[in-house]
Amino acid sequence: MKTDRVATFGVLDKKLQLKVKRREERQAAAAARQSRCEKELEEMTPMSILVSESDEEPEEDTNTVSPTSEGEPSHKRKKTGTNVFIPHDILSRPSVVSLATRLKMSPTQQAAFTRGLVAESGGECTHLSASYATADRARRQVLETISEERHRQWTPPPLCTLHWDSKLTPMLSNVRQLEERLTVVVGDAERLKLLGVPAYKKQTNEACGVIIARLTCKLLQDWCCADQVVNMAFDTTASNTGHLTAACIAIQLSLGRPLLWSGCRHHIGEVLLNQVFTDLKVETSRSPEVTLFTHLRENGTCYHKNPAANGPVTFLATLSNHSWASYVLNLSGGEEQTAVTFQRPGALHKARWIAKLLYTLKLALMKQHIALLPQGTITTRQQVPKIRAFAIFITHIYAKWWLTCEKSVDAAWNDLTLYHHLQAYKAVDEGIAASAIKALERHRWYLTGEMLPLALFSSKEPNEDKRALASAILEHKPADLPMHIPEQRFGTGFGKPKFPTLLPTTSLADLANNDCWFGMHQLHIDPECMFLDVKEWATNAALKKSEVNVCAMNVVNDCAERGVKLTSDFVAVARKEQHLQNVLQAVEHDRSQQPNLRRCKLITSLR
C-alpha cells in the first residue's frame, strides 16, 4: 500500500556512505598527486643529491608571496617539498649503508623503508634495486670497503695511550653461549681509534694476561702504531696489574720496551668510594642489589604526600650528568645552590658504584621527608648516622677530587692533596679517613717518580712547589741519558712501579727519583726548560711543545668501556667475525662524522 512516508538511510547505511565518500576522495587526491609528480619529474633536470636532516632552512624564493599581511613578521617558513633524483643503487651508497647500520636496521627493514619512501613520493620502485638480497649484499660489500678505507687513512698520533677492556658477549654462532671479547683502543686526548674487538677463550693453558697481550700487540702491528705507544691506561684489576703474568707486564714484554703505567683515575675513585661504603657497613644484605636503595625506589611516591614537608620532591625519568654535583652544592650550603629535582632511582646493583654516591646524597637531602614516614620504611635508626657521615665525606673530600681527576697534569697534585685532606679528616671521622687512606695507598700510580714530571705543567701547583720539584728532578739526574728502563720497578724494568711511602708532610719534591727521567724521555719533555725561572715557562717554546705532549696523555679508561658498550650493542647484527669488525668500524666512523643525529647537517657528498 502506497503512503506518503519518505524513505531514509539507516545508521549503518550512513556510515557506509561516508566511508565510500572518503575512499573516493583519497583515490582522487592520490591520482592528482601522481599526475603532478610525473609532470614535475618531466620538467626537472636529473640531479643526484643525498638529502638528510639539516638545521639549515632552505632559502625562500623571492617571488613567493608571504601569506601574512604587509608589515607583519613571518615566524614560519612554508615547506614546499623538494625534488630529488634517486639513483638506482641508493642502497649501495656508503653514507646510506653507514646510517642504516648505525640505526640497527636489518637489510629487510632498509629495503622495505626505501620502497615505501619512493612509492609515497610518487616514484617507481621498479626502477630501483631495492630488494632484500640487494640490501644485504650491498651492506656486506660496502662495510668491508669502509673498514679498509678507515684502516688505510688512519694516522696514529705521535704519542699514543693504549686502552683495553673485556666483557662477556653472546657468541656469533650461538647467542645462548657467551665468549670473552677484548676491546682495544689507541689514541691521545683528542683522537681515539677503535682497533678491534677480538674474541678469546680464558679456559686455556695460557694466562689471561698473555692472551690479552698477544691479541693487543697483533692489532697494534696491523694498524702500524706499536712504535707510537708510550703509555697504558687500564682498570686496576689483578689480571692487569699483577706481578707475574698480568696484562701490563705481558704487553711490555711483547713490545720489548717498558711503558708508563696509568691506572684509570675513574676506576681509582670507584675503588676508594666502595671501600668507604663497605667499611661503614651501611648495607649488610648479601643480595645483588642494595636494599636501602630498593626501599627508596619502592617508596618514591611517599615523599610529597605530607604537606608539612619543606618543599615538594618531584621525580623525573632521566638522569643528568650534573645531578650529583648539584646535590653536593645543596648539601654543602654553597652559594650556587638551587632547587633540587630528584630523579627516580634506576640501577641499584652493588656493582653500580655511582648508585652509592647518588642515592646516598638523595637520602641525606630528603632526611626531613623520610623522618615523617614510619620507622624502617626506607632507613633504619642505625643507617641514618652512617648515611649522613658518608654524605659529608662525599661533599667535603671526595667531590672535589672526582670532578678534577681527568687531567693528567693535575693527577699527582690532586692525589697528594687528597692524601693530606684525608689525614686532616681524621679529626672529623677517623674511621672513614682510615678506609679512604687504605684504598688510596693501593693506587699511588701518579705519585711514582716516572709520573712526577707531569706535575710541572699543572696550573694548580704553586710556583714555589714547581721550582722545588724541578730542582729535585735535576738533583736525581742519572749518568746515562736518555733513560730507557726505569729503576724503581718490580722485576727487570717491566714490572709494576714501586709506590712511594707517604707521610703527612710529604711534598712532590720529596718523591723525586731517577725514574723521573724515564717519564721525561717517554713524553719527550725538554729538560733544559727546568733551568729557567718558573715565570719564564709560559713563554718558552720548548716547554710549550712539551706541555702539548703531556696534555695528550690519557689517564682514564672510559673510551675502552664505551668500546665495550658499542660491541654489546652491535654483536647481534653479525654472524661472522670479520663482518662484526666491519660493522664496528663503520659505526664508529659514522658517529665521528655525525655525533648527534638530531642536529646533523646536510650531506652534500658521499663519504
Coordinates of C-alpha atoms in Angstrom, one line a residue:
M1 CA 0.0 0.0 0.0
K2 CA 1.5 3.3 -1.1
T3 CA 1.8 6.0 1.5
D4 CA 3.3 9.5 1.9
R5 CA 6.3 8.2 4.1
V6 CA 9.7 9.2 2.8
A7 CA 12.5 6.5 2.9
T8 CA 15.7 7.4 4.8
F9 CA 19.1 5.8 5.2
G10 CA 19.7 3.8 8.3
V11 CA 22.6 4.3 10.7
L12 CA 24.7 1.6 9.1
D13 CA 24.0 2.9 5.6
K14 CA 25.1 6.4 6.6
K15 CA 28.4 5.1 7.9
L16 CA 29.0 3.1 4.8
Q17 CA 28.1 6.2 2.6
L18 CA 30.7 8.3 4.5
K19 CA 33.3 5.6 4.2
V20 CA 32.8 5.3 0.4
K21 CA 33.0 9.0 0.1
R22 CA 36.3 9.3 2.0
R23 CA 37.7 6.4 -0.1
E24 CA 36.8 8.2 -3.3
E25 CA 38.3 11.4 -2.1
R26 CA 41.6 9.7 -1.2
Q27 CA 41.8 8.0 -4.6
A28 CA 41.2 11.3 -6.4
A29 CA 43.8 13.0 -4.3
A30 CA 46.3 10.2 -4.9
A31 CA 45.7 10.4 -8.7
A32 CA 46.1 14.2 -8.7
R33 CA 49.4 13.9 -6.7
Q34 CA 50.7 11.2 -9.0
S35 CA 49.9 13.3 -12.1
R36 CA 51.5 16.4 -10.5
C37 CA 54.7 14.5 -9.6
E38 CA 55.0 13.0 -13.1
K39 CA 54.7 16.4 -14.6
E40 CA 57.4 17.9 -12.3
L41 CA 59.8 15.0 -13.0
E42 CA 59.4 15.5 -16.7
E43 CA 60.4 19.2 -16.4
M44 CA 63.1 18.6 -13.8
T45 CA 66.8 18.1 -14.8
P46 CA 68.0 14.9 -13.2
M47 CA 70.2 15.7 -10.2
S48 CA 71.9 13.3 -7.8
I49 CA 71.9 14.6 -4.3
L50 CA 71.6 12.9 -1.0
V51 CA 69.1 14.5 1.4
S52 CA 69.3 14.2 5.2
E53 CA 68.1 16.1 8.2
S54 CA 69.6 19.6 8.5
D55 CA 69.4 22.5 10.9
E56 CA 69.7 24.9 7.9
E57 CA 66.4 26.1 6.4
P58 CA 66.1 26.3 2.6
E59 CA 66.3 29.8 1.1
E60 CA 63.0 31.4 0.4
D61 CA 62.0 32.2 -3.1
T62 CA 61.9 36.0 -3.6
N63 CA 58.9 35.7 -5.9
T64 CA 56.8 33.8 -3.2
V65 CA 54.1 36.0 -1.7
S66 CA 54.1 35.8 2.1
P67 CA 50.7 34.6 3.5
T68 CA 51.0 37.2 6.3
S69 CA 49.9 40.8 5.9
E70 CA 52.3 43.5 5.0
G71 CA 54.5 44.7 7.9
E72 CA 53.7 41.6 10.0
P73 CA 56.8 39.5 10.5
S74 CA 56.6 35.8 9.5
H75 CA 57.9 33.3 12.1
K76 CA 57.4 30.2 9.9
R77 CA 58.6 29.4 6.5
K78 CA 56.4 27.5 4.2
K79 CA 57.6 24.0 3.4
T80 CA 57.2 23.4 -0.3
G81 CA 59.0 20.0 -0.5
T82 CA 62.0 19.1 -2.7
N83 CA 62.7 17.3 -6.0
V84 CA 65.4 14.7 -6.0
F85 CA 66.8 12.1 -8.3
I86 CA 67.2 8.8 -6.5
P87 CA 69.8 6.6 -8.1
H88 CA 69.0 3.0 -8.8
D89 CA 71.8 1.9 -6.4
I90 CA 70.8 4.0 -3.5
L91 CA 71.1 1.1 -1.1
S92 CA 74.8 0.7 -2.0
R93 CA 75.8 4.3 -1.2
P94 CA 78.3 4.4 1.7
S95 CA 76.5 7.1 3.7
V96 CA 73.2 5.3 3.5
V97 CA 74.8 1.9 4.5
S98 CA 76.6 3.5 7.4
L99 CA 73.5 5.2 8.7
A100 CA 71.3 2.1 8.4
T101 CA 73.9 0.1 10.2
R102 CA 74.2 2.6 13.0
L103 CA 70.4 2.6 13.4
K104 CA 70.4 -1.2 13.6
M105 CA 68.2 -1.5 10.5
S106 CA 68.2 -5.0 9.1
P107 CA 68.5 -5.3 5.3
T108 CA 64.8 -6.3 5.1
Q109 CA 63.8 -3.1 7.0
Q110 CA 66.1 -0.9 5.0
A111 CA 64.7 -2.3 1.7
A112 CA 61.1 -2.0 2.8
F113 CA 61.6 1.5 4.1
T114 CA 63.3 2.6 0.8
R115 CA 60.5 1.2 -1.3
G116 CA 57.8 2.8 0.9
L117 CA 59.5 6.2 0.8
V118 CA 59.9 6.1 -3.0
A119 CA 56.3 4.9 -3.5
E120 CA 54.9 7.6 -1.2
S121 CA 56.9 10.2 -3.2
G122 CA 55.3 9.1 -6.4
G123 CA 58.3 7.2 -7.8
E124 CA 58.5 3.8 -9.5
C125 CA 60.1 1.2 -7.3
T126 CA 60.7 -1.0 -10.3
H127 CA 63.4 1.5 -11.4
L128 CA 65.4 0.8 -8.2
S129 CA 67.5 -2.1 -6.9
A130 CA 65.6 -2.2 -3.6
S131 CA 65.2 -5.9 -2.7
Y132 CA 66.3 -7.6 0.5
A133 CA 69.1 -9.5 -1.4
T134 CA 70.5 -6.3 -2.8
A135 CA 70.4 -4.5 0.6
D136 CA 72.2 -7.5 2.3
R137 CA 74.8 -7.9 -0.4
A138 CA 75.5 -4.2 -0.6
R139 CA 75.8 -3.8 3.2
R140 CA 78.5 -6.5 3.4
Q141 CA 80.5 -5.2 0.5
V142 CA 80.2 -1.5 1.4
L143 CA 81.0 -2.1 5.1
E144 CA 84.1 -4.0 4.1
T145 CA 85.1 -1.1 1.8
I146 CA 84.6 1.4 4.6
S147 CA 86.6 -0.6 7.1
E148 CA 89.5 -1.0 4.6
E149 CA 89.4 2.7 3.9
R150 CA 89.5 3.6 7.6
H151 CA 92.4 1.3 8.1
R152 CA 94.3 2.9 5.2
Q153 CA 93.6 6.5 6.0
W154 CA 94.1 6.5 9.8
T155 CA 97.3 8.0 11.0
P156 CA 98.3 7.4 14.7
P157 CA 99.3 10.3 16.9
P158 CA 103.0 10.7 17.7
L159 CA 102.4 9.7 21.4
C160 CA 99.7 7.2 22.0
T161 CA 98.0 5.7 25.0
L162 CA 96.9 2.1 24.9
H163 CA 93.4 1.2 26.3
W164 CA 91.8 -2.1 26.7
D165 CA 88.9 -3.8 28.5
S166 CA 87.0 -7.0 28.1
K167 CA 83.5 -8.3 28.6
L168 CA 81.4 -11.5 28.1
T169 CA 79.2 -11.2 25.0
P170 CA 77.0 -13.7 23.1
M171 CA 78.7 -15.8 20.6
L172 CA 78.2 -15.1 16.9
S173 CA 77.3 -18.7 16.1
N174 CA 75.1 -19.3 19.2
V175 CA 73.6 -16.4 21.1
R176 CA 72.9 -18.6 24.1
Q177 CA 76.6 -19.1 24.8
L178 CA 79.0 -16.4 25.9
E179 CA 82.5 -15.6 24.9
E180 CA 85.1 -13.1 26.1
R181 CA 85.8 -10.1 23.8
L182 CA 88.7 -7.8 24.2
T183 CA 88.2 -4.1 23.2
V184 CA 91.4 -2.3 22.2
V185 CA 91.6 1.4 21.7
V186 CA 94.6 3.7 20.9
G187 CA 94.9 7.4 20.8
D188 CA 95.6 10.6 22.7
A189 CA 93.4 13.2 24.4
E190 CA 92.0 14.5 21.1
R191 CA 91.8 11.4 18.8
L192 CA 90.8 7.9 19.7
K193 CA 90.6 4.9 17.4
L194 CA 89.0 1.5 18.0
L195 CA 91.4 -1.1 16.6
G196 CA 89.3 -4.2 17.0
V197 CA 87.3 -6.4 19.3
P198 CA 88.7 -9.9 19.0
A199 CA 87.2 -12.9 20.9
Y200 CA 89.2 -15.3 23.0
K201 CA 88.8 -18.2 25.4
K202 CA 90.0 -18.0 29.0
Q203 CA 90.0 -21.7 29.8
T204 CA 93.3 -22.5 28.1
N205 CA 96.9 -23.2 29.1
E206 CA 97.8 -19.5 28.5
A207 CA 97.4 -17.0 31.3
C208 CA 94.8 -14.4 30.7
G209 CA 97.4 -11.6 30.6
V210 CA 99.4 -13.4 27.9
I211 CA 96.3 -13.8 25.8
I212 CA 95.4 -10.1 26.1
A213 CA 99.0 -9.1 25.2
R214 CA 99.0 -11.4 22.2
L215 CA 95.8 -10.1 20.8
T216 CA 96.6 -6.4 21.6
C217 CA 100.1 -6.5 20.0
K218 CA 98.7 -8.1 16.9
L219 CA 96.2 -5.3 16.5
L220 CA 98.9 -2.7 17.1
Q221 CA 101.0 -4.3 14.4
D222 CA 98.1 -4.5 12.0
W223 CA 97.4 -0.8 12.4
C224 CA 101.1 0.2 12.4
C225 CA 101.0 2.0 15.7
A226 CA 103.1 -0.1 18.0
D227 CA 106.0 2.3 18.0
Q228 CA 103.9 5.3 19.0
V229 CA 102.5 3.7 22.2
V230 CA 104.2 5.2 25.3
N231 CA 101.5 4.8 27.9
M232 CA 99.0 2.2 29.2
A233 CA 95.6 3.2 30.7
F234 CA 93.8 0.3 32.4
D235 CA 91.4 -0.7 35.1
T236 CA 93.4 -1.6 38.2
T237 CA 92.3 -5.3 38.4
A238 CA 94.5 -8.2 39.3
S239 CA 94.5 -9.5 35.8
N240 CA 96.0 -6.2 34.6
T241 CA 98.4 -5.2 37.4
G242 CA 99.7 -8.5 38.8
H243 CA 103.5 -9.0 39.3
L244 CA 104.0 -12.1 37.1
T245 CA 101.6 -12.8 34.2
A246 CA 99.4 -9.7 34.2
A247 CA 98.4 -8.0 31.0
C248 CA 100.5 -4.9 31.6
I249 CA 103.7 -6.9 32.0
A250 CA 102.9 -9.2 29.1
I251 CA 102.2 -6.3 26.8
Q252 CA 105.5 -4.7 27.6
L253 CA 107.4 -7.9 27.1
S254 CA 105.7 -8.4 23.7
L255 CA 106.6 -4.8 22.6
G256 CA 110.2 -5.3 24.0
R257 CA 110.2 -2.0 26.0
P258 CA 108.7 -0.5 29.2
L259 CA 105.7 1.8 29.1
L260 CA 104.2 4.2 31.5
W261 CA 101.5 2.7 33.8
S262 CA 98.4 4.9 34.2
G263 CA 95.7 3.3 36.3
C264 CA 92.3 4.6 35.3
R265 CA 91.5 7.5 37.6
H266 CA 87.8 6.9 37.4
H267 CA 88.4 3.3 38.5
I268 CA 90.6 4.5 41.4
G269 CA 87.7 6.8 42.5
E270 CA 85.3 3.8 42.3
V271 CA 87.6 1.7 44.5
L272 CA 88.0 4.4 47.1
L273 CA 84.3 5.1 47.4
N274 CA 83.4 1.4 47.6
Q275 CA 86.0 0.9 50.3
V276 CA 84.5 3.6 52.5
F277 CA 80.9 2.4 51.8
T278 CA 81.8 -1.2 52.7
D279 CA 83.7 -0.3 55.9
L280 CA 80.8 1.8 57.1
K281 CA 78.5 -1.3 56.8
V282 CA 75.6 0.8 55.6
E283 CA 74.4 -2.3 53.7
T284 CA 74.6 -5.6 55.4
S285 CA 72.4 -7.6 53.0
R286 CA 74.1 -10.1 50.6
S287 CA 71.5 -9.6 47.9
P288 CA 72.7 -8.4 44.4
E289 CA 71.0 -5.0 44.9
V290 CA 71.4 -2.5 47.8
T291 CA 68.2 -3.0 49.8
L292 CA 68.4 0.5 51.2
F293 CA 68.1 2.0 47.7
T294 CA 65.5 -0.6 46.8
H295 CA 63.3 0.8 49.6
L296 CA 64.0 4.3 48.3
R297 CA 62.7 3.3 44.8
E298 CA 59.7 1.4 46.1
N299 CA 58.5 4.3 48.3
G300 CA 59.2 7.0 45.8
T301 CA 55.6 8.3 45.9
C302 CA 55.6 8.8 49.6
Y303 CA 57.8 11.9 49.9
H304 CA 55.5 14.7 48.9
K305 CA 52.2 13.3 50.3
N306 CA 52.6 15.1 53.7
P307 CA 52.1 18.9 53.3
A308 CA 54.2 19.5 56.4
A309 CA 57.3 18.6 54.4
N310 CA 59.5 21.6 53.5
G311 CA 59.0 21.8 49.7
P312 CA 57.9 19.3 47.2
V313 CA 60.1 16.4 46.0
T314 CA 59.5 15.5 42.3
F315 CA 60.8 12.7 40.1
L316 CA 62.0 12.6 36.5
A317 CA 62.7 9.5 34.4
T318 CA 66.2 10.5 33.2
L319 CA 69.5 11.1 34.9
S320 CA 71.5 14.3 34.3
N321 CA 75.3 14.1 34.3
H322 CA 75.4 17.1 36.7
S323 CA 72.9 15.6 39.1
W324 CA 75.2 14.7 41.9
A325 CA 77.2 17.9 41.5
S326 CA 74.1 19.9 42.2
Y327 CA 73.3 17.6 45.2
V328 CA 76.7 18.4 46.6
L329 CA 76.2 22.1 46.3
N330 CA 72.9 22.0 48.0
L331 CA 74.1 19.6 50.8
S332 CA 77.1 21.8 51.5
G333 CA 75.1 25.0 51.5
G334 CA 77.1 26.6 48.7
E335 CA 76.3 30.0 47.2
E336 CA 75.1 28.4 43.9
Q337 CA 72.6 26.0 45.5
T338 CA 69.3 25.9 43.6
A339 CA 66.0 23.9 43.8
V340 CA 66.7 20.2 43.6
T341 CA 64.7 17.9 41.3
F342 CA 65.3 14.3 42.2
Q343 CA 65.3 11.6 39.5
R344 CA 63.6 8.3 40.1
P345 CA 66.1 5.7 41.2
G346 CA 67.3 3.4 38.4
A347 CA 70.0 0.7 38.5
L348 CA 70.6 -0.5 42.1
H349 CA 73.1 -3.3 41.7
K350 CA 76.0 -3.3 44.1
A351 CA 78.4 -3.2 41.1
R352 CA 76.9 0.2 40.1
W353 CA 79.2 2.3 42.3
I354 CA 77.6 5.6 41.1
A355 CA 74.4 4.5 42.8
K356 CA 76.0 4.6 46.2
L357 CA 77.0 8.2 45.6
L358 CA 73.8 9.5 44.0
Y359 CA 71.3 7.8 46.3
T360 CA 73.2 8.5 49.5
L361 CA 73.2 12.2 48.7
K362 CA 69.4 12.0 47.9
L363 CA 68.7 10.3 51.3
A364 CA 70.8 13.0 53.1
L365 CA 68.9 15.8 51.3
M366 CA 65.5 14.2 52.0
K367 CA 66.1 13.3 55.6
Q368 CA 63.2 15.6 56.8
H369 CA 60.8 14.0 54.4
I370 CA 61.9 10.5 55.3
A371 CA 61.7 11.3 59.0
L372 CA 57.9 11.8 58.6
L373 CA 57.5 8.2 57.3
P374 CA 57.1 5.2 59.6
Q375 CA 60.3 3.9 61.1
G376 CA 62.0 1.4 58.8
T377 CA 60.1 2.4 55.6
I378 CA 63.3 3.4 53.9
T379 CA 66.1 3.8 56.5
T380 CA 66.7 2.2 59.9
R381 CA 67.8 4.0 63.0
Q382 CA 71.3 2.6 62.6
Q383 CA 71.6 3.7 59.0
V384 CA 70.8 7.4 59.4
P385 CA 74.1 8.5 61.0
K386 CA 76.1 6.3 58.6
I387 CA 74.3 7.9 55.6
R388 CA 75.0 11.3 56.9
A389 CA 78.7 10.6 57.6
F390 CA 79.1 9.1 54.1
A391 CA 77.3 12.2 52.5
I392 CA 79.6 14.6 54.4
F393 CA 82.7 12.7 53.2
I394 CA 81.5 12.9 49.6
T395 CA 80.6 16.6 49.9
H396 CA 83.8 17.9 51.6
I397 CA 86.5 15.4 50.4
Y398 CA 85.5 13.2 47.5
A399 CA 83.6 15.5 45.2
K400 CA 86.5 18.0 44.5
W401 CA 88.9 15.2 43.7
W402 CA 86.5 13.3 41.4
L403 CA 85.4 16.4 39.4
T404 CA 89.0 17.3 38.6
C405 CA 90.6 13.8 38.3
E406 CA 90.6 13.5 34.5
K407 CA 93.5 15.9 33.8
S408 CA 96.9 14.2 33.5
V409 CA 98.9 17.2 34.6
D410 CA 97.0 17.6 37.8
A411 CA 97.0 13.9 38.8
A412 CA 100.0 13.9 41.1
W413 CA 99.0 17.2 42.8
N414 CA 95.4 16.1 43.3
D415 CA 96.3 12.7 44.8
L416 CA 98.8 14.2 47.2
T417 CA 96.3 16.9 48.2
L418 CA 93.7 14.2 48.7
Y419 CA 96.0 12.3 51.0
H420 CA 96.7 15.4 53.1
H421 CA 92.9 16.2 53.3
L422 CA 92.3 12.6 54.5
Q423 CA 94.9 13.0 57.1
A424 CA 93.2 16.2 58.4
Y425 CA 89.8 14.5 58.1
K426 CA 90.7 12.1 60.8
A427 CA 89.7 14.8 63.3
V428 CA 86.2 14.6 61.8
D429 CA 85.7 10.9 61.2
E430 CA 88.7 8.7 61.8
G431 CA 87.1 5.5 60.5
I432 CA 86.2 7.0 57.1
A433 CA 89.6 8.6 56.8
A434 CA 91.4 5.4 57.5
S435 CA 89.3 3.5 55.0
A436 CA 89.9 6.1 52.3
I437 CA 93.7 6.2 53.0
K438 CA 93.8 2.4 52.9
A439 CA 92.3 2.4 49.4
L440 CA 94.4 5.3 48.2
E441 CA 97.7 3.7 49.3
R442 CA 96.9 0.8 46.9
H443 CA 96.6 3.2 44.0
R444 CA 99.6 5.6 44.2
W445 CA 100.2 5.3 40.4
Y446 CA 100.7 9.0 39.8
L447 CA 103.0 9.6 42.8
T448 CA 105.8 7.4 41.4
G449 CA 108.9 9.0 40.1
E450 CA 108.2 8.4 36.4
M451 CA 104.8 10.2 36.7
L452 CA 106.1 13.3 38.6
P453 CA 107.2 15.3 35.6
L454 CA 103.6 15.7 34.6
A455 CA 103.1 17.9 37.7
L456 CA 105.5 20.5 36.3
F457 CA 102.7 21.6 33.9
S458 CA 99.9 21.8 36.5
S459 CA 98.1 25.1 36.9
K460 CA 97.1 24.1 40.5
E461 CA 100.6 23.6 41.8
P462 CA 102.2 26.8 43.2
N463 CA 105.3 28.2 41.5
E464 CA 107.4 27.5 44.7
D465 CA 106.5 23.8 44.6
K466 CA 107.2 23.7 40.8
R467 CA 110.6 25.1 41.4
A468 CA 111.3 22.7 44.2
L469 CA 110.2 19.8 42.1
A470 CA 112.3 20.9 39.1
S471 CA 115.4 21.2 41.4
A472 CA 114.7 17.8 42.9
I473 CA 114.5 16.2 39.4
L474 CA 117.8 17.8 38.4
E475 CA 119.4 16.5 41.5
H476 CA 118.5 13.0 40.6
K477 CA 119.8 13.2 37.0
P478 CA 121.3 9.8 36.1
A479 CA 124.7 9.5 34.4
D480 CA 123.4 7.7 31.3
L481 CA 120.8 9.6 29.3
P482 CA 118.3 9.0 27.8
M483 CA 116.9 6.6 30.4
H484 CA 115.2 3.7 28.6
I485 CA 114.4 1.5 31.6
P486 CA 113.1 2.7 35.0
E487 CA 114.8 1.5 38.2
Q488 CA 112.0 1.7 40.8
R489 CA 110.0 -1.3 39.5
F490 CA 109.5 -4.9 40.4
G491 CA 111.4 -7.2 38.2
T492 CA 113.7 -6.0 35.4
G493 CA 112.1 -2.8 34.5
F494 CA 108.9 -4.3 33.0
G495 CA 107.1 -4.9 36.3
K496 CA 104.7 -2.9 38.4
P497 CA 106.1 0.5 39.6
K498 CA 107.0 0.6 43.3
F499 CA 104.8 3.0 45.2
P500 CA 106.4 5.6 47.5
T501 CA 105.8 6.0 51.2
L502 CA 103.6 8.9 52.1
L503 CA 103.8 11.0 55.3
P504 CA 101.6 13.9 56.4
T505 CA 104.4 16.3 55.5
T506 CA 105.3 14.7 52.1
S507 CA 105.6 17.1 49.1
L508 CA 106.0 16.3 45.4
A509 CA 109.7 17.2 45.6
D510 CA 110.3 14.6 48.3
L511 CA 109.1 11.9 45.8
A512 CA 111.5 12.7 43.0
N513 CA 114.0 10.0 42.0
N514 CA 115.9 8.8 38.9
D515 CA 112.7 7.4 37.3
C516 CA 111.6 11.0 36.6
W517 CA 114.0 11.0 33.7
F518 CA 112.4 7.9 32.2
G519 CA 109.0 9.6 32.2
M520 CA 110.5 12.7 30.6
H521 CA 112.1 10.5 27.9
Q522 CA 108.8 8.7 27.2
L523 CA 106.8 12.0 26.9
H524 CA 109.6 13.9 25.1
I525 CA 109.9 16.6 27.8
D526 CA 112.8 19.0 27.2
P527 CA 114.9 19.0 30.4
E528 CA 116.6 22.4 29.5
C529 CA 113.5 24.3 30.5
M530 CA 113.9 23.3 34.1
F531 CA 116.9 25.5 34.4
L532 CA 114.8 28.5 33.7
D533 CA 112.7 30.6 36.2
V534 CA 109.2 29.3 36.6
K535 CA 107.8 32.6 35.4
E536 CA 109.5 32.1 32.0
W537 CA 108.0 28.7 31.4
A538 CA 104.8 30.2 29.9
T539 CA 106.7 31.8 27.1
N540 CA 109.3 29.1 26.4
A541 CA 108.7 27.4 23.1
A542 CA 110.3 24.1 24.1
L543 CA 108.2 23.9 27.2
K544 CA 105.0 24.6 25.3
K545 CA 105.8 21.7 23.0
S546 CA 106.5 19.5 26.0
E547 CA 103.2 20.6 27.6
V548 CA 101.3 19.5 24.4
N549 CA 102.8 16.1 24.7
V550 CA 101.9 15.8 28.4
C551 CA 98.4 17.0 28.0
A552 CA 97.8 14.5 25.2
M553 CA 98.3 11.6 27.7
N554 CA 95.1 9.8 28.8
V555 CA 94.7 8.8 32.4
V556 CA 91.1 7.5 32.2
N557 CA 89.9 4.3 30.5
D558 CA 86.4 5.4 29.6
C559 CA 87.0 5.0 25.9
A560 CA 87.5 1.3 26.3
E561 CA 84.3 1.0 28.3
R562 CA 82.5 2.8 25.5
G563 CA 84.0 0.3 23.1
V564 CA 82.7 -2.5 25.2
K565 CA 79.2 -0.9 25.1
L566 CA 79.5 -0.5 21.3
T567 CA 80.3 -4.2 20.9
S568 CA 77.4 -5.2 23.1
D569 CA 75.0 -3.1 21.1
F570 CA 76.0 -4.5 17.7
V571 CA 77.2 -8.0 18.3
A572 CA 73.7 -9.3 17.4
V573 CA 73.8 -7.9 13.9
A574 CA 76.6 -10.1 12.6
R575 CA 77.1 -13.8 12.2
K576 CA 80.8 -13.8 11.1
E577 CA 83.8 -12.3 12.9
Q578 CA 85.0 -10.1 10.1
H579 CA 81.6 -8.7 9.4
L580 CA 81.3 -7.7 13.1
Q581 CA 84.7 -5.9 12.9
N582 CA 83.5 -4.1 9.7
V583 CA 80.2 -3.1 11.4
L584 CA 82.1 -1.6 14.4
Q585 CA 84.5 0.4 12.2
A586 CA 81.6 1.8 10.1
V587 CA 79.5 2.8 13.1
E588 CA 82.5 4.4 14.8
H589 CA 83.2 6.4 11.7
D590 CA 79.6 7.5 11.3
R591 CA 79.4 8.6 14.9
S592 CA 82.5 10.7 14.5
Q593 CA 81.0 12.4 11.4
Q594 CA 77.6 12.8 13.0
P595 CA 77.8 12.7 16.8
N596 CA 74.2 13.9 17.2
L597 CA 71.6 12.7 14.7
R598 CA 69.1 15.3 16.0
R599 CA 71.5 18.0 14.8
C600 CA 73.2 16.5 11.8
K601 CA 73.8 18.8 8.8
L602 CA 73.1 18.3 5.2
I603 CA 75.3 15.8 3.5
T604 CA 76.2 17.1 0.1
S605 CA 78.8 14.5 -0.9
L606 CA 79.2 10.8 -0.3
R607 CA 81.7 9.7 2.3

